[in-house]
PDB file of C-alpha atoms in Angstrom:
ATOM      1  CA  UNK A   1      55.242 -12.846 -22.170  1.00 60.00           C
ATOM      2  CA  UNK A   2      57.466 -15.152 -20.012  1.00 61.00           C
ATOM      3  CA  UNK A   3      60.635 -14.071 -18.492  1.00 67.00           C
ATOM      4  CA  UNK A   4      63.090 -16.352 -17.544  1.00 71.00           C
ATOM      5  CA  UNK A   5      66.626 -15.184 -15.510  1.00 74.00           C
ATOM      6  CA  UNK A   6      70.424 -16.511 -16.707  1.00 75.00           C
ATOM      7  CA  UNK A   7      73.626 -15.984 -15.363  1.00 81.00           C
ATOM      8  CA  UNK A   8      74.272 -13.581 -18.075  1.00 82.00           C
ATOM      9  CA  UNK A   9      70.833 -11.894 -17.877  1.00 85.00           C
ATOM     10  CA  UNK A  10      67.497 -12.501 -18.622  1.00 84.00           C
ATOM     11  CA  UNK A  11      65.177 -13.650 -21.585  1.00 80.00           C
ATOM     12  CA  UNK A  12      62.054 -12.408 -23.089  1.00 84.00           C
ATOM     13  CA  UNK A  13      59.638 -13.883 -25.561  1.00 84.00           C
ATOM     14  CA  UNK A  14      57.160 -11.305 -27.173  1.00 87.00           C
ATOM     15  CA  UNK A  15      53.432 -12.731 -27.834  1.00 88.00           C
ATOM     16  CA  UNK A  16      54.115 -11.009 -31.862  1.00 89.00           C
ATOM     17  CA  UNK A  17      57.304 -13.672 -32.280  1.00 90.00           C
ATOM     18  CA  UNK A  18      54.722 -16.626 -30.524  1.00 92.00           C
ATOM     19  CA  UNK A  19      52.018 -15.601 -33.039  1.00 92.00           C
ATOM     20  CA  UNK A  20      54.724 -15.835 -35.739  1.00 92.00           C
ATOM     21  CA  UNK A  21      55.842 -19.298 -34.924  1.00 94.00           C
ATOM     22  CA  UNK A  22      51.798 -20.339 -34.887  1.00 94.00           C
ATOM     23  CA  UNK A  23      51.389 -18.548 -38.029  1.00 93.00           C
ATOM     24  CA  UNK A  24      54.103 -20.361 -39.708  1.00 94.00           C
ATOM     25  CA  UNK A  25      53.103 -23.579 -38.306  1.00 95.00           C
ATOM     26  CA  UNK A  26      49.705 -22.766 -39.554  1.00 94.00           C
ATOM     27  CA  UNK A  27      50.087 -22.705 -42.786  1.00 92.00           C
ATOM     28  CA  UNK A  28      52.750 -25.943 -43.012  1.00 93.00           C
ATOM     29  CA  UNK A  29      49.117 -27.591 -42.124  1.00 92.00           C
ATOM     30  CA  UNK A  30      47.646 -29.490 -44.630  1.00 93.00           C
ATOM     31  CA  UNK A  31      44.379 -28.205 -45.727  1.00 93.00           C
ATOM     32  CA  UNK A  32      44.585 -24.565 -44.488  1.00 93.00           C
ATOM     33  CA  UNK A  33      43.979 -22.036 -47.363  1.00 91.00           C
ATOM     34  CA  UNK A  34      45.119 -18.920 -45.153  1.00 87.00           C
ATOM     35  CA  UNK A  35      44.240 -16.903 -41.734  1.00 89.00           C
ATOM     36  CA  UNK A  36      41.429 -14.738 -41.652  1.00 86.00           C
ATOM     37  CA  UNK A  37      40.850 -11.455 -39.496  1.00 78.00           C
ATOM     38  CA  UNK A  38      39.165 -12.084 -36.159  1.00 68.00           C
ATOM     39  CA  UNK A  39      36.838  -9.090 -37.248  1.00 59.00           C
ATOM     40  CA  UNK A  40      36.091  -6.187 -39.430  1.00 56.00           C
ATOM     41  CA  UNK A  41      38.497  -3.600 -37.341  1.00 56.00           C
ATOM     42  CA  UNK A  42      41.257  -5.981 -37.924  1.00 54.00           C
ATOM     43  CA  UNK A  43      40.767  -7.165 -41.259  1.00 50.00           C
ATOM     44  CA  UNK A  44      40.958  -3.473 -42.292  1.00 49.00           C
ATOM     45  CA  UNK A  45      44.039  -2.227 -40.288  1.00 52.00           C
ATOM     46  CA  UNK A  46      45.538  -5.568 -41.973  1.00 52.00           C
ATOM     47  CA  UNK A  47      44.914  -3.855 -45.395  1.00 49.00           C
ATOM     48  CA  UNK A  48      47.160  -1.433 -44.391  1.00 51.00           C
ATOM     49  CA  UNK A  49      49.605  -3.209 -42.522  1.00 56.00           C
ATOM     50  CA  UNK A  50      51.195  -6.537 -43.456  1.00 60.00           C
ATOM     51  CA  UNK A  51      51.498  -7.942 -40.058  1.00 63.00           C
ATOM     52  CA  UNK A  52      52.645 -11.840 -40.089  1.00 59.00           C
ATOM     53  CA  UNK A  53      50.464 -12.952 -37.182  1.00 67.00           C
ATOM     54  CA  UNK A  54      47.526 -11.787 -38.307  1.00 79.00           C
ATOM     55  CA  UNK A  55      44.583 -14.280 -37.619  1.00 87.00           C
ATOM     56  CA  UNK A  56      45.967 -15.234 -34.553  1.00 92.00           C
ATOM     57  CA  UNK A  57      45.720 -14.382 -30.642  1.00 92.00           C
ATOM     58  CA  UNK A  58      48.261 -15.158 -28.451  1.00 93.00           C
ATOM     59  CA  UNK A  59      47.265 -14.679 -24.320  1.00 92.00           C
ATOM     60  CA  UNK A  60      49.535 -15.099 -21.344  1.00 88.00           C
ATOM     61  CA  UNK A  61      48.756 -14.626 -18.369  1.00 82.00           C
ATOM     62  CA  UNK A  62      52.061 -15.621 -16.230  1.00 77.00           C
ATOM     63  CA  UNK A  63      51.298 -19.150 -16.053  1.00 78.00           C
ATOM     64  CA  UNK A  64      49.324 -20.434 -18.990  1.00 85.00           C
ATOM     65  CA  UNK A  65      49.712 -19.493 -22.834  1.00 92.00           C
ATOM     66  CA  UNK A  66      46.359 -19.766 -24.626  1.00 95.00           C
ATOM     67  CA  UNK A  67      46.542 -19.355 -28.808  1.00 95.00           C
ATOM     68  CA  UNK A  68      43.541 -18.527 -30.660  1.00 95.00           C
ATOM     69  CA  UNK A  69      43.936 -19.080 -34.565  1.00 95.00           C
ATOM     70  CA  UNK A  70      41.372 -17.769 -37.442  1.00 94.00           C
ATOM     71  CA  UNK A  71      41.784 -20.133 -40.207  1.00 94.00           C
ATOM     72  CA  UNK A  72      39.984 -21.013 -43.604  1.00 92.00           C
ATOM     73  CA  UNK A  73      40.165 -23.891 -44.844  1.00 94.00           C
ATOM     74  CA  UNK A  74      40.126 -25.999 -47.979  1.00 93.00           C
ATOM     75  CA  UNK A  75      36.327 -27.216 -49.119  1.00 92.00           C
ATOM     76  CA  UNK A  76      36.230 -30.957 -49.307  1.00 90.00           C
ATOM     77  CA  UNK A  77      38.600 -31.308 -46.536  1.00 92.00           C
ATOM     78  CA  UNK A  78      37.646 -33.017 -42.959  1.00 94.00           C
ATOM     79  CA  UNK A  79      36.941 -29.845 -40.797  1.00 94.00           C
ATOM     80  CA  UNK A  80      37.800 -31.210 -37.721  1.00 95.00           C
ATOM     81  CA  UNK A  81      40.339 -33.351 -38.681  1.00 95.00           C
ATOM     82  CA  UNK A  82      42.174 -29.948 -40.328  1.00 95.00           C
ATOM     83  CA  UNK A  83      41.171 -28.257 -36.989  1.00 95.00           C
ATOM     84  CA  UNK A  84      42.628 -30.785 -34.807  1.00 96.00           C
ATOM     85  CA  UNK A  85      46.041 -31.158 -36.602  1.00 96.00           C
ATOM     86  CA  UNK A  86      46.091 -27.674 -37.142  1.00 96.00           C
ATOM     87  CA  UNK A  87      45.860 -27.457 -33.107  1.00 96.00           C
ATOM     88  CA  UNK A  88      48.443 -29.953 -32.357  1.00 96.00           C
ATOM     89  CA  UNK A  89      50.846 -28.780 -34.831  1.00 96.00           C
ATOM     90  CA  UNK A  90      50.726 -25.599 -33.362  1.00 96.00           C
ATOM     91  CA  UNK A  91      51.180 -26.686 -29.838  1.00 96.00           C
ATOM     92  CA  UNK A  92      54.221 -29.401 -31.126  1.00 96.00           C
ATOM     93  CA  UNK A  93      56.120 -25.989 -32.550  1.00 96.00           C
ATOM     94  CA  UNK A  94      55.671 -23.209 -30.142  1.00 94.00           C
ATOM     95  CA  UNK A  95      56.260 -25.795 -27.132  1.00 93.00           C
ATOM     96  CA  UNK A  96      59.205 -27.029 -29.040  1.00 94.00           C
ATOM     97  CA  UNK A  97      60.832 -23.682 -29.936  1.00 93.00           C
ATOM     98  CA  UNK A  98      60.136 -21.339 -27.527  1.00 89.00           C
ATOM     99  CA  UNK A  99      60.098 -23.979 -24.158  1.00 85.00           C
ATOM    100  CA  UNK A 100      57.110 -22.659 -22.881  1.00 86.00           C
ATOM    101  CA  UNK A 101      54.144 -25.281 -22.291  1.00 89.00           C
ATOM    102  CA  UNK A 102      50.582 -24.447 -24.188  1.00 93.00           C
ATOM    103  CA  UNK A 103      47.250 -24.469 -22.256  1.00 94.00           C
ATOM    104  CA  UNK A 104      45.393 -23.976 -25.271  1.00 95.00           C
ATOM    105  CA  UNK A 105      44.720 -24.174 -28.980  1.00 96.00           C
ATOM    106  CA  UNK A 106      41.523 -22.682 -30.219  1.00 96.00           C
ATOM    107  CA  UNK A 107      41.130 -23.260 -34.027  1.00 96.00           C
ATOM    108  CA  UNK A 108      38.439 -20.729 -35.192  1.00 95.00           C
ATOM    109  CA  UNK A 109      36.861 -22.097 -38.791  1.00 94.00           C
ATOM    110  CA  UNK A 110      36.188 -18.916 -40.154  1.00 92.00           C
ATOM    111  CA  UNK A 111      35.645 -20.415 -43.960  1.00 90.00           C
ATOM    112  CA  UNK A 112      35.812 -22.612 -46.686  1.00 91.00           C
ATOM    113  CA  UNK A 113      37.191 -22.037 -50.076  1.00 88.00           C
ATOM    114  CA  UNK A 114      37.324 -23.688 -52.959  1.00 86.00           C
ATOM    115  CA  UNK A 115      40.646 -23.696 -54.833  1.00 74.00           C
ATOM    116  CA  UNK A 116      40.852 -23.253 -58.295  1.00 69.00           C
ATOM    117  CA  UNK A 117      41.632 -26.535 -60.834  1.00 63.00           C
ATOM    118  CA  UNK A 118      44.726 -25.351 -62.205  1.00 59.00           C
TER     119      UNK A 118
END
C-alpha cells in the first residue's frame, strides 16, 4: 500500500487494515445483509479462517486505490440505491481515515435474502 515519509520515519497502510475499514463501513450500510465470497476457493478457505475483510478486494497500484466489495443484500430493498450508498459510504470512510483518495468503488450484488419476521 502507500508509503508516506515523516521526520520521525515513515508510514505504512496494509490493503488487510483498508479492507477492514470497507468491511466495517459495509455493514453500517443500510440494507446490506452480509459480504459474500468472491468465489468458491475463497468462500471455503473462509470456512476455515475468520478473516474480517472477507468479501472485499482492495488494489493499489502506487497511485490509485480501487475497492471491490461482494455484498448481499436485503430483498425488497432498492438495489442500486443500497449499491450506491454502499459505494459512497465506503469511499467517505477509507478517504477519511486513512488520507488516501479512492479511484474506485465496485459494489458486486452477489444476492438477495430475505430476513426472517421476528
Amino acid at each position: 500500500m502507500g508509503e508516506e515519509r515523516t521526520t520521525l520515519g515513515s508510514i505504512y497502510v496494509s490493503p488487510n487494515a483498508i479492507a477492514t475499514i470497507a468491511y466495517q463501513a459495509t455493514m453500517e450500510s443500510y440494507g446490506v445483509v452480509g459480504l459474500a465470497p468472491r468465489n468458491l476457493a475463497e468462500g471455503l478457505a473462509n470456512t476455515i479462517t475468520r478473516e474480517p475483510a472477507r468479501g472485499v478486494r482492495v488494489q493499489f497500484d502506487g497511485e490509485k486505490l480501487d475497492i471491490d466489495i461482494y455484498v448481499i443484500i436485503e430483498y425488497g430493498t432498492r438495489v442500486a440505491s443500497v449499491a450506491g450508498s454502499v459505494a459512497n459510504t465506503v469511499r467517505f470512510h477509507v478517504e477519511k481515515n486513512v488520507g488516501v483518495s479512492v479511484n474506485s468503488v465496485n459494489v458486486h450484488v452477489q444476492g438477495l435474502r430475505i430476513s426472517s419476521p421476528d
